[in-house]
Coordinates of C-alpha atoms in Angstrom, one line a residue:
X25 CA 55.8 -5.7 7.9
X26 CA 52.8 -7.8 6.7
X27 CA 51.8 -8.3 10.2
X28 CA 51.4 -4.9 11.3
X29 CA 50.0 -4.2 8.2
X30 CA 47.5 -6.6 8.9
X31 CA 47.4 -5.7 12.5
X32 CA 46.4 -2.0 11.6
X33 CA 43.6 -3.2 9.2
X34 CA 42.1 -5.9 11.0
X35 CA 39.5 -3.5 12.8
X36 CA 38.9 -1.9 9.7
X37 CA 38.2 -4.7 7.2
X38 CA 35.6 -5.5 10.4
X39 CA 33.7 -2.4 10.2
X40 CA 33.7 -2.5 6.5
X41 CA 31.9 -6.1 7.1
X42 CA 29.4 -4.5 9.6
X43 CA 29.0 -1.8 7.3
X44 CA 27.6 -4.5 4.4
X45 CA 25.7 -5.8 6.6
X46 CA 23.9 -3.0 7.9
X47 CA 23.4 -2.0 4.5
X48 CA 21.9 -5.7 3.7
X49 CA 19.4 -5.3 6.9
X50 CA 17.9 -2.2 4.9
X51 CA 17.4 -3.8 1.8
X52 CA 15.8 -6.5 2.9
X53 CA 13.4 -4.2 5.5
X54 CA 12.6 -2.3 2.4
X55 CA 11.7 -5.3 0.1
X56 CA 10.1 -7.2 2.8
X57 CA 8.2 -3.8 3.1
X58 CA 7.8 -3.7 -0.9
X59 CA 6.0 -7.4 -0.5
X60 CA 3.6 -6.6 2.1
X61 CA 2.4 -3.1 0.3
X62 CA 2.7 -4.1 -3.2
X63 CA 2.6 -7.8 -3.6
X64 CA 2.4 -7.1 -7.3
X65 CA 5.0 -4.7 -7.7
X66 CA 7.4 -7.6 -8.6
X67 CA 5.2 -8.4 -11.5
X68 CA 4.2 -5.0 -13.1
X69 CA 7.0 -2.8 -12.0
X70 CA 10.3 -4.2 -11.6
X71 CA 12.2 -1.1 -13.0
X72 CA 10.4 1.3 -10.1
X73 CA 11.2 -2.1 -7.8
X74 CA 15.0 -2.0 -9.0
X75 CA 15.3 2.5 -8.7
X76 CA 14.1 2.1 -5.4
X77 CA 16.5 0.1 -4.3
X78 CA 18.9 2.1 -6.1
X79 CA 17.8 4.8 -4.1
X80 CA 17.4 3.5 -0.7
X81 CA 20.6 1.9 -0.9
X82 CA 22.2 4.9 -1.7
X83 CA 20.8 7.1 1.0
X84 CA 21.4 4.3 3.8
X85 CA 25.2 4.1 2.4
X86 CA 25.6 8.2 2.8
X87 CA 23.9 8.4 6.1
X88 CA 25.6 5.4 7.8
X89 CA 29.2 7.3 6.9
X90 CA 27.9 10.1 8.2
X91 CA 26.7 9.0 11.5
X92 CA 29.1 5.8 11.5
X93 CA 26.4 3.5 13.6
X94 CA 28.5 0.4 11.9
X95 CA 31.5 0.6 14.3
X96 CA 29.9 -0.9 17.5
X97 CA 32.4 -2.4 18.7
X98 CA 34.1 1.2 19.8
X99 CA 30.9 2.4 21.4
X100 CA 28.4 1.0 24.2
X101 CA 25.1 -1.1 23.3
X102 CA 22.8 1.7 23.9
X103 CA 24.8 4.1 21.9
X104 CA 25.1 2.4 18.8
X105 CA 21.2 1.6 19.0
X106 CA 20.4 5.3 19.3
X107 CA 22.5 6.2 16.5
X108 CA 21.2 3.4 14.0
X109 CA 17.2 4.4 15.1
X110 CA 18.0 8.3 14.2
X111 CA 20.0 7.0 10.8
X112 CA 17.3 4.8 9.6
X113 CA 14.7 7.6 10.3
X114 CA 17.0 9.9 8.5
X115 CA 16.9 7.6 5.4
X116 CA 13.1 7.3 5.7
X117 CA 12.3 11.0 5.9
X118 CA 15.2 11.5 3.1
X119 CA 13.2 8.6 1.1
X120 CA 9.8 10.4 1.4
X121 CA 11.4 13.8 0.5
X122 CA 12.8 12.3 -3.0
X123 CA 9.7 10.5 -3.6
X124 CA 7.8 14.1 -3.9
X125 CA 10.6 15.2 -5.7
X126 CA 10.9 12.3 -8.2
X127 CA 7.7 10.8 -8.7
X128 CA 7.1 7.1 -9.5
X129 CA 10.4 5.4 -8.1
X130 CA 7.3 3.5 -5.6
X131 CA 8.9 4.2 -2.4
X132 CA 5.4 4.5 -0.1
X133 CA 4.4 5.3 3.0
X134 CA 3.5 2.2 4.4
X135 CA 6.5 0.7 3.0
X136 CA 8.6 3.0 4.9
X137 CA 6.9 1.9 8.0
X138 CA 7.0 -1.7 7.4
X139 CA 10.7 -1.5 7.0
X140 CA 11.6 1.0 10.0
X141 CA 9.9 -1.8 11.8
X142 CA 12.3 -4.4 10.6
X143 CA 15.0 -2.3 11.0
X144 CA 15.4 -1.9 14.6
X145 CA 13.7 -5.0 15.9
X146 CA 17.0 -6.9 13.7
X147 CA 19.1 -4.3 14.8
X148 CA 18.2 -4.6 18.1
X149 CA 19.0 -8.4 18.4
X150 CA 21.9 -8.2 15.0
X151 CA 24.1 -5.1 17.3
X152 CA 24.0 -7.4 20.7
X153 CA 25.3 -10.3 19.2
X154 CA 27.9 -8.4 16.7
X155 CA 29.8 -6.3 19.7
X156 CA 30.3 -9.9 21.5
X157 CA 31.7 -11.1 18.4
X158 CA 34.1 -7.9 17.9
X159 CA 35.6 -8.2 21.1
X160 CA 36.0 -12.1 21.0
X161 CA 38.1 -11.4 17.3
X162 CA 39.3 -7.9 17.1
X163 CA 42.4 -8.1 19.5
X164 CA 43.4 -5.1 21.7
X165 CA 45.7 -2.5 20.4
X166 CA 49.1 -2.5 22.7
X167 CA 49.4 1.3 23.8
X168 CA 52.7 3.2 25.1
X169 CA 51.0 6.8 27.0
X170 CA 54.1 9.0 27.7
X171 CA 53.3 11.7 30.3
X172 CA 55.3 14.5 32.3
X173 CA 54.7 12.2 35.5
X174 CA 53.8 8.6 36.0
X175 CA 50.8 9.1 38.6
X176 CA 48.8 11.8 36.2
X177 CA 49.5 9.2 33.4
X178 CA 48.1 6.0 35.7
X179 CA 44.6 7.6 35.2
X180 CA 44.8 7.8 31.7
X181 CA 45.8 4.1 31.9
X182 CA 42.5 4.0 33.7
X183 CA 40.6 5.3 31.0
X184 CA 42.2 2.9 28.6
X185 CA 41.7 0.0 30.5
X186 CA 38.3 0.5 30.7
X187 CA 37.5 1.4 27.3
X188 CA 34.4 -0.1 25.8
X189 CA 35.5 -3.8 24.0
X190 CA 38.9 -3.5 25.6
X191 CA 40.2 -1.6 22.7
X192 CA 43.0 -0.9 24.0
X193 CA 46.1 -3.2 25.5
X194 CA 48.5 -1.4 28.6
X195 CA 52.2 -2.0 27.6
X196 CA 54.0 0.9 29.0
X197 CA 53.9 4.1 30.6
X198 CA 57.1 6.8 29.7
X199 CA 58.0 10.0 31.6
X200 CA 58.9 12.5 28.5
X201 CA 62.0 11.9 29.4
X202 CA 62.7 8.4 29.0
X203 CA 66.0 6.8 27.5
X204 CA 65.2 4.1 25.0
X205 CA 61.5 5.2 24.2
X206 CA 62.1 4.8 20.8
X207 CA 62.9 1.8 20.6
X208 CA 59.3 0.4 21.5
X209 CA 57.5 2.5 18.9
X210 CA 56.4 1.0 16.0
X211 CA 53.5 1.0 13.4
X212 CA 51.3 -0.9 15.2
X213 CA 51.5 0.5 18.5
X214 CA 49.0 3.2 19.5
X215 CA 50.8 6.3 21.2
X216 CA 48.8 8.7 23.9
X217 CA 50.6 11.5 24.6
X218 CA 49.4 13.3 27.8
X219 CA 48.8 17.5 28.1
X220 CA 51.1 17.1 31.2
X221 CA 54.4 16.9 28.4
X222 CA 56.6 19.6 27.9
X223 CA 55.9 21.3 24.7
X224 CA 59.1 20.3 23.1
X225 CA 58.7 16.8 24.3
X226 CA 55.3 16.5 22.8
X227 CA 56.3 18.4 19.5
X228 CA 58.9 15.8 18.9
X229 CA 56.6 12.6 19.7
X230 CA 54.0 13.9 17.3
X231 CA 57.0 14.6 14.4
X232 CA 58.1 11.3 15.0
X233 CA 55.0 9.8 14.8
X234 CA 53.8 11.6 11.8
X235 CA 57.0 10.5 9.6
X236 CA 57.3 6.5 10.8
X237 CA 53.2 6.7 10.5
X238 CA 52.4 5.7 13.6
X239 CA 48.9 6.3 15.7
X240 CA 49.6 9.3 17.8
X241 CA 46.4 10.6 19.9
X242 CA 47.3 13.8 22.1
X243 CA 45.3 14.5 25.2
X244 CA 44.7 18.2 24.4
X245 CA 45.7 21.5 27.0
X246 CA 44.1 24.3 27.1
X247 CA 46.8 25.6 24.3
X248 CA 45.9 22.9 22.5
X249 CA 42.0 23.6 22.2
X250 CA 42.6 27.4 21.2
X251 CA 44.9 26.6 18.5
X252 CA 43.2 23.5 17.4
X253 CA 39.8 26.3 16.8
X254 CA 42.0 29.1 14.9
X255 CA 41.0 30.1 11.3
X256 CA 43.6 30.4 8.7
X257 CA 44.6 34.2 7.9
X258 CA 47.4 35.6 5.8
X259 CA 49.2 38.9 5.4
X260 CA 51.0 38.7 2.7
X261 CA 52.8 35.8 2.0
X262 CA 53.3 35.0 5.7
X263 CA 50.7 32.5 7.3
X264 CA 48.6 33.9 10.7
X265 CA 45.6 31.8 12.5
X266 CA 43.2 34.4 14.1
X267 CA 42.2 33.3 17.7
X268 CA 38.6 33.7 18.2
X269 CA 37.2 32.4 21.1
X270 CA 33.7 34.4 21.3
X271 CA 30.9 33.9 19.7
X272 CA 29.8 36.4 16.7
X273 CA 26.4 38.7 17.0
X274 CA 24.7 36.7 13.7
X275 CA 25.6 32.7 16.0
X276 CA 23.9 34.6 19.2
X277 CA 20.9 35.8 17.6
X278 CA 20.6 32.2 15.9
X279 CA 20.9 30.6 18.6
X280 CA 18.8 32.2 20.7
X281 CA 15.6 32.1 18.1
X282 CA 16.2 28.1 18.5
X283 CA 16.2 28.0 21.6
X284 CA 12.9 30.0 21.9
X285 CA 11.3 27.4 19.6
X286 CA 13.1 24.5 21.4
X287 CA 11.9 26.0 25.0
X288 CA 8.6 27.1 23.9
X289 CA 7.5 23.6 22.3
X290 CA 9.0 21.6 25.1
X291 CA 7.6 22.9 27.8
X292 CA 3.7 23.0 26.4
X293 CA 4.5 19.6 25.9
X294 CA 6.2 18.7 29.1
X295 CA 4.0 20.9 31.1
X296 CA 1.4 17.7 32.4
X297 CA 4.2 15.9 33.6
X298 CA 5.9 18.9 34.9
X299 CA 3.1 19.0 37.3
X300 CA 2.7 15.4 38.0
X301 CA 6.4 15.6 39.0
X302 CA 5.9 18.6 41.8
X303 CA 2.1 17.0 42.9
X304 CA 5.2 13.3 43.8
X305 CA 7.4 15.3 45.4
X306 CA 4.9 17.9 47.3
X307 CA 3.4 14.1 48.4
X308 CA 6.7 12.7 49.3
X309 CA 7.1 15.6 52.3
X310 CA 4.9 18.2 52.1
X311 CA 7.9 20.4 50.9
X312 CA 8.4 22.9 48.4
X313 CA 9.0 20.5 45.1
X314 CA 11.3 23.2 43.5
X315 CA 14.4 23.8 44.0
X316 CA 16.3 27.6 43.3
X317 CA 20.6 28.0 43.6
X318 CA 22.5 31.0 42.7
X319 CA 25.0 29.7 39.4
X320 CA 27.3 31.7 37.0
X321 CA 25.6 32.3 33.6
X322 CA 27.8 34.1 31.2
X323 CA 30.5 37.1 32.0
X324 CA 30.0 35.5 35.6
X325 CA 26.4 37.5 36.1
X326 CA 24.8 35.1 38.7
X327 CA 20.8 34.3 38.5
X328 CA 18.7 31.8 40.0
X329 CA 17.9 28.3 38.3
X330 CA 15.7 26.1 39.0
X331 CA 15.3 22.4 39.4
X332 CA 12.9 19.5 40.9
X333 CA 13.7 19.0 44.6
X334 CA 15.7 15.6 44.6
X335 CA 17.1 15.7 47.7
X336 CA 16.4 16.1 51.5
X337 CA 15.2 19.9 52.7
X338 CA 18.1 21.8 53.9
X339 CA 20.8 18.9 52.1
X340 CA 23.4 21.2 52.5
X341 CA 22.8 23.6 55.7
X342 CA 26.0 21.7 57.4
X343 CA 27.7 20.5 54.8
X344 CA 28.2 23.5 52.2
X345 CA 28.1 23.4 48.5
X346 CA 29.4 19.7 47.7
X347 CA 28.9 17.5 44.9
X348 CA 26.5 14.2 45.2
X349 CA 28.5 11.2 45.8
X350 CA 27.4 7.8 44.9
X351 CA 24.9 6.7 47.2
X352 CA 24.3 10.3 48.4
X353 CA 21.9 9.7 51.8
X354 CA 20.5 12.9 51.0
X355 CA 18.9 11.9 48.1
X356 CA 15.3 10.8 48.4
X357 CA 14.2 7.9 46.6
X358 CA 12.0 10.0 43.9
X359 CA 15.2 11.9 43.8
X360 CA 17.1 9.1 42.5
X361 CA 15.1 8.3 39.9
X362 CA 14.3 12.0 39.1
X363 CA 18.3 12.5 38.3
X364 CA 18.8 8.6 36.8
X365 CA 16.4 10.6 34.0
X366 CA 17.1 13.9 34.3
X367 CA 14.0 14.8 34.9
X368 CA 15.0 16.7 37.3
X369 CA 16.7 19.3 35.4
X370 CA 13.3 20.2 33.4
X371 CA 12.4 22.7 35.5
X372 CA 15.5 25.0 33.4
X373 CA 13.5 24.8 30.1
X374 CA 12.1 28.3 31.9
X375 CA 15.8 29.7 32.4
X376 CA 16.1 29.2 28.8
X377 CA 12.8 31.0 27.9
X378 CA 13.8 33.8 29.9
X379 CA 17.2 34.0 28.3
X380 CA 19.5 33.0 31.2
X381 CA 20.3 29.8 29.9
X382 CA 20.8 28.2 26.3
X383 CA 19.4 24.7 25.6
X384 CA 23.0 23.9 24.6
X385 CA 26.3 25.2 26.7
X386 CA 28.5 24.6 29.4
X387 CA 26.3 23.8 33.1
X388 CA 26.5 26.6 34.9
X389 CA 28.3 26.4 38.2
X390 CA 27.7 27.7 41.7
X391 CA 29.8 30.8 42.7
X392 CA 31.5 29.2 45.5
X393 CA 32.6 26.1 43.8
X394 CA 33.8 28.1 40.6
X395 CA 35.9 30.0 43.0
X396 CA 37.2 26.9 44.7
X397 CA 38.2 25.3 41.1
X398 CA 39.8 28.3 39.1
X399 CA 42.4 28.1 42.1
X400 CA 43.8 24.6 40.5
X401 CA 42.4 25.2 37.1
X402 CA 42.7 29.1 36.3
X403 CA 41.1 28.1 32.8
X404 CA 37.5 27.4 34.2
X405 CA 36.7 31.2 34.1
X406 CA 36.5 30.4 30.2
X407 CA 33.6 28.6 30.2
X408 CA 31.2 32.2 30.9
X409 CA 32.5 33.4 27.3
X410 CA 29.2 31.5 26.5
X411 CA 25.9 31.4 27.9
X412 CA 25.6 27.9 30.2
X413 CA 23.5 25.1 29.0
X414 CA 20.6 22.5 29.7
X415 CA 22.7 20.2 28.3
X416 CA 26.0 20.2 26.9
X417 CA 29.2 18.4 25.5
X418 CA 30.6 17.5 29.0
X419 CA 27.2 16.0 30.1
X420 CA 26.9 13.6 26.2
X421 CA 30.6 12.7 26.6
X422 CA 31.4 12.4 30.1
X423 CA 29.7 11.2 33.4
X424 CA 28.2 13.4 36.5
X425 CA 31.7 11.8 38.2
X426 CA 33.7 13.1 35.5
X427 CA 36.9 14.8 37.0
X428 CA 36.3 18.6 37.0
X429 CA 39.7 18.7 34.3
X430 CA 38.5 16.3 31.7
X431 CA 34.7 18.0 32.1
X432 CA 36.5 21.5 31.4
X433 CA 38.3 20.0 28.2
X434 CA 35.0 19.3 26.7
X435 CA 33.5 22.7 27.5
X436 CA 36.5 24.4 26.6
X437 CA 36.0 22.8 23.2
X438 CA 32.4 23.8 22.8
X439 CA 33.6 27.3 23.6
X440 CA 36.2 27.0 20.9
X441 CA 34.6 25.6 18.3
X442 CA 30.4 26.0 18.9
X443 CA 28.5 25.4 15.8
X444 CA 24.6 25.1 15.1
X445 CA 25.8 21.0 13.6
X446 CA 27.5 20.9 17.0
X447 CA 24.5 21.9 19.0
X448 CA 21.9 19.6 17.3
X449 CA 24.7 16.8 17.9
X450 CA 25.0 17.2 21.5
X451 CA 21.0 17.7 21.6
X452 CA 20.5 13.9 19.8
X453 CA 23.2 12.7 22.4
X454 CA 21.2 14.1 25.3
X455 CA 18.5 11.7 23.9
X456 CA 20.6 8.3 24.2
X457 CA 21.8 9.7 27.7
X458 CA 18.3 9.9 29.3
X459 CA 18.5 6.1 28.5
X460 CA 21.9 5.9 30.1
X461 CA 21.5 6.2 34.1
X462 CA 25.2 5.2 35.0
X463 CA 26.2 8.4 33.3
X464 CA 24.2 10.2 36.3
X465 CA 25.8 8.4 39.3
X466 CA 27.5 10.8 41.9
X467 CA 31.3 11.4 42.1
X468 CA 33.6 8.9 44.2
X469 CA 36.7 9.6 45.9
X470 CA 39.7 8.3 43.9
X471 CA 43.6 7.8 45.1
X472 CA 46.3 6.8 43.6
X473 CA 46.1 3.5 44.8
X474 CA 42.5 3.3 44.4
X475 CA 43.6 3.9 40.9
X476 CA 45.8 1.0 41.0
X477 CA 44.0 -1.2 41.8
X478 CA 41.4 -0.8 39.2
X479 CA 44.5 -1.5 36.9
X480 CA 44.9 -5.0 38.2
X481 CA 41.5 -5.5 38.4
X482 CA 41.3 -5.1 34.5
X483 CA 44.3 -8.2 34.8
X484 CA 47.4 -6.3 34.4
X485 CA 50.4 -6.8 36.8
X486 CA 52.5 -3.6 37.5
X487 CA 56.0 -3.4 37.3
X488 CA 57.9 0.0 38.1
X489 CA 60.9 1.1 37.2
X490 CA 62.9 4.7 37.4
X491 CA 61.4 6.5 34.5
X492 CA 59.1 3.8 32.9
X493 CA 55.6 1.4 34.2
X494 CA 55.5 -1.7 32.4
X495 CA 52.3 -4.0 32.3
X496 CA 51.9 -7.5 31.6
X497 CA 48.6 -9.5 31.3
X498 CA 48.0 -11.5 34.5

């Protein structure tokens, strides 16, 4: 019992380390800031010295739970850098905003700018080290995934395998079916429960789960998503959730003032290297540098948008409307460093000033392929109940070779459950992805045994039995 118990907190009493720590790095930025600025503070003013800290302390404390940059050991280098540079500048701007609220706590300007300094220079080096050290001490967590069918559930095994720090340690995959299931689940095993399971399989899992308080983490449906967004209603005594998947005329009107400003600003700004961008590519081949394709915006109205030319004139006169692959020969070299930065797509900061697009929303898709895809996955047409985006919570989440299922899930959530906090979320994560050019590679075909074999790669050897794959560490 003290083992799991022990097993279960060990990541946590981690991050509650980190957390110190983090905090630590800001005190010291700030008093090392404090020294430099007002050398004689420490003399005359120790009670303004000592409320500033107080202060400081406190803000760095309620932004760091907020934005959590203190667990990096369950996120990527670049990731947990991003988030720590926008929480520290949120603590500085917070800082300056109670200083002309409250005056003389002594928390100056240049003192804020000495210790931002500080802050993510130690940061920088502090994160790099502390991830290495995570995932030399924090073990794996072993992980049953029970799924409808074994091959659907290999690629969530995938997904596990590959998670950032190893997080995660394969121990068996279970058709819903499976006799003697319960006997492997325990407290400190981590369940995944795929949207392939029967509904009255995957009600039972998550009762059971919820009563012997073990970690159960369900890969959502469709169903799932629409539910999961309903708002508690009542009539009478009897309890109703009111399924409301479109977006109200006061979140429209709201969103579409911010994404004038947001359009506006950015392309005055963006404008000189706008044209820089089309004089490259007019260079490159005498070409027209933009691009135009027919896509769905919402209620499936088509219009045109437009992008920088990244590929070859005419890429797809034989070939049709297909998705880049990795090492796409119709990509031009500008091209590939055009879409690496997604520079590419700033051409569509005009959509969205004319009102076709939204800076935040589902990408819109061509005709033909959205035709092709709500064939296999009828719940694709969803996605127009909204008006298609620059960016959005596929692109921050997932990967250009994201599988067109998982990429929906994520836009199906948006749909479900869009918010102005969401928006500006997904618009700071569009930052840290511009800095992220494997997330813009091209799709790859995948098999089964493709899939396989990335398993063993990751050191796990694959036994398979009737209703049930077991792993074992190589």
């Amino acid at each position: 019992m003290l083992k799991a118990i022990f097993r279960l907190s060990k990541g946590r009493w981690f991050y509650g380390a980190e957390l110190i720590i983090d905090l630590l790095i800001v005190a010291l930025s700030y008093y090392i800031g404090f020294k430099i600025q007002r050398p004689n503070l420490f003399v005359e003013s120790t009670q303004e010295l000592y409320i500033s800290f107080i202060l400081i302390c406190t803000i760095s404390l309620l932004v760091f739970l907020a934005l959590k940059p203190y667990k990096c050991g369950k996120k990527m280098y670049m990731q947990t850098m991003f988030n720590l540079i926008i929480s520290v500048i949120l603590i500085a701007v917070f800082s300056i905003i109670i200083d002309f609220m409250i005056k003389g706590i002594g928390v100056w300007r240049r003192t804020l700018f000495y210790a931002l300094i500080i802050q993510v220079s130690a940061y920088a080096v502090y994160k790099y080290f502390i991830i290495k050290i995570h995932n030399k001490i924090i073990k794996p967590r072993d992980c049953i995934i029970i799924g409808k069918d074994l091959d659907y559930s290999i690629k969530i095994a995938v997904k596990l395998a590959e998670s950032q720090g190893n997080l995660f340690n394969l121990k068996y995959i279970f058709k819903q079916d499976s006799e003697g299931l319960y006997e492997h689940l325990d407290s400190s095993i981590q369940i995944f429960i795929c949207s392939s399971c029967d509904s009255e399989y995957k009600t039972e899992y998550m009762e059971y789960c919820a009563v012997n308080n073990i970690d159960c983490t369900v890969i959502p449906s469709m169903r799932d998503l629409i539910i999961n967004s309903g708002k508690a209603n009542n009539i009478n005594d009897m309890m109703m959730l009111d399924l409301i998947v479109k977006m109200d005329i006061e979140s429209k009107l709201i969103k579409r003032v911010i994404d004038l400003l947001i359009s506006t600003i950015s392309i005055i700004i963006l404008l000189p290297l706008m044209i820089i961008i089309y004089l490259l590519i007019y260079i490159q081949d005498r070409k027209d540098p933009i691009y135009s394709q027919i896509r769905l915006a919402r209620d499936n109205r088509e219009f045109k948008i437009y992008k920088f030319r990244s590929m070859i004139v005419g890429a797809e006169e034989h070939t049709g409307a297909v998705l880049a692959t990795e090492n796409d020969e119709r990509i031009t070299k500008l091209g590939k460093l055009l879409r690496a930065s997604r520079i590419d797509e700033l051409p569509q900061l005009f959509n969205v000033f004319k009102g076709e697009m939204s800076i935040v929303g589902p990408r819109p898709e061509r005709p033909d392929l959205a035709k092709k895809i709500i064939k296999k996955l009828p719940e694709f047409r969803y996605r127009t109940l909204v008006k298609p985006g620059l960016t959005g919570y596929a692109q921050v989440l997932g990967r250009y070779d994201t599988q067109f299922k998982d990429k929906l899930l994520f836009d199906l959530y948006y749909v479900n459950n869009f918010s102005l906090l969401l928006d500006f979320n997904i618009m700071f994560n569009t930052i840290r992805i511009l800095f992220t050019p494997s997330i813009t590679k091209g799709v790859t075909e995948e098999s089964i045994i493709d899939i396989r074999d990335i398993i063993r790669s990751k050191g796990y050897k694959m036994n398979d039995k009737k209703d049930r794959i077991e792993f074992e560490k190589m």
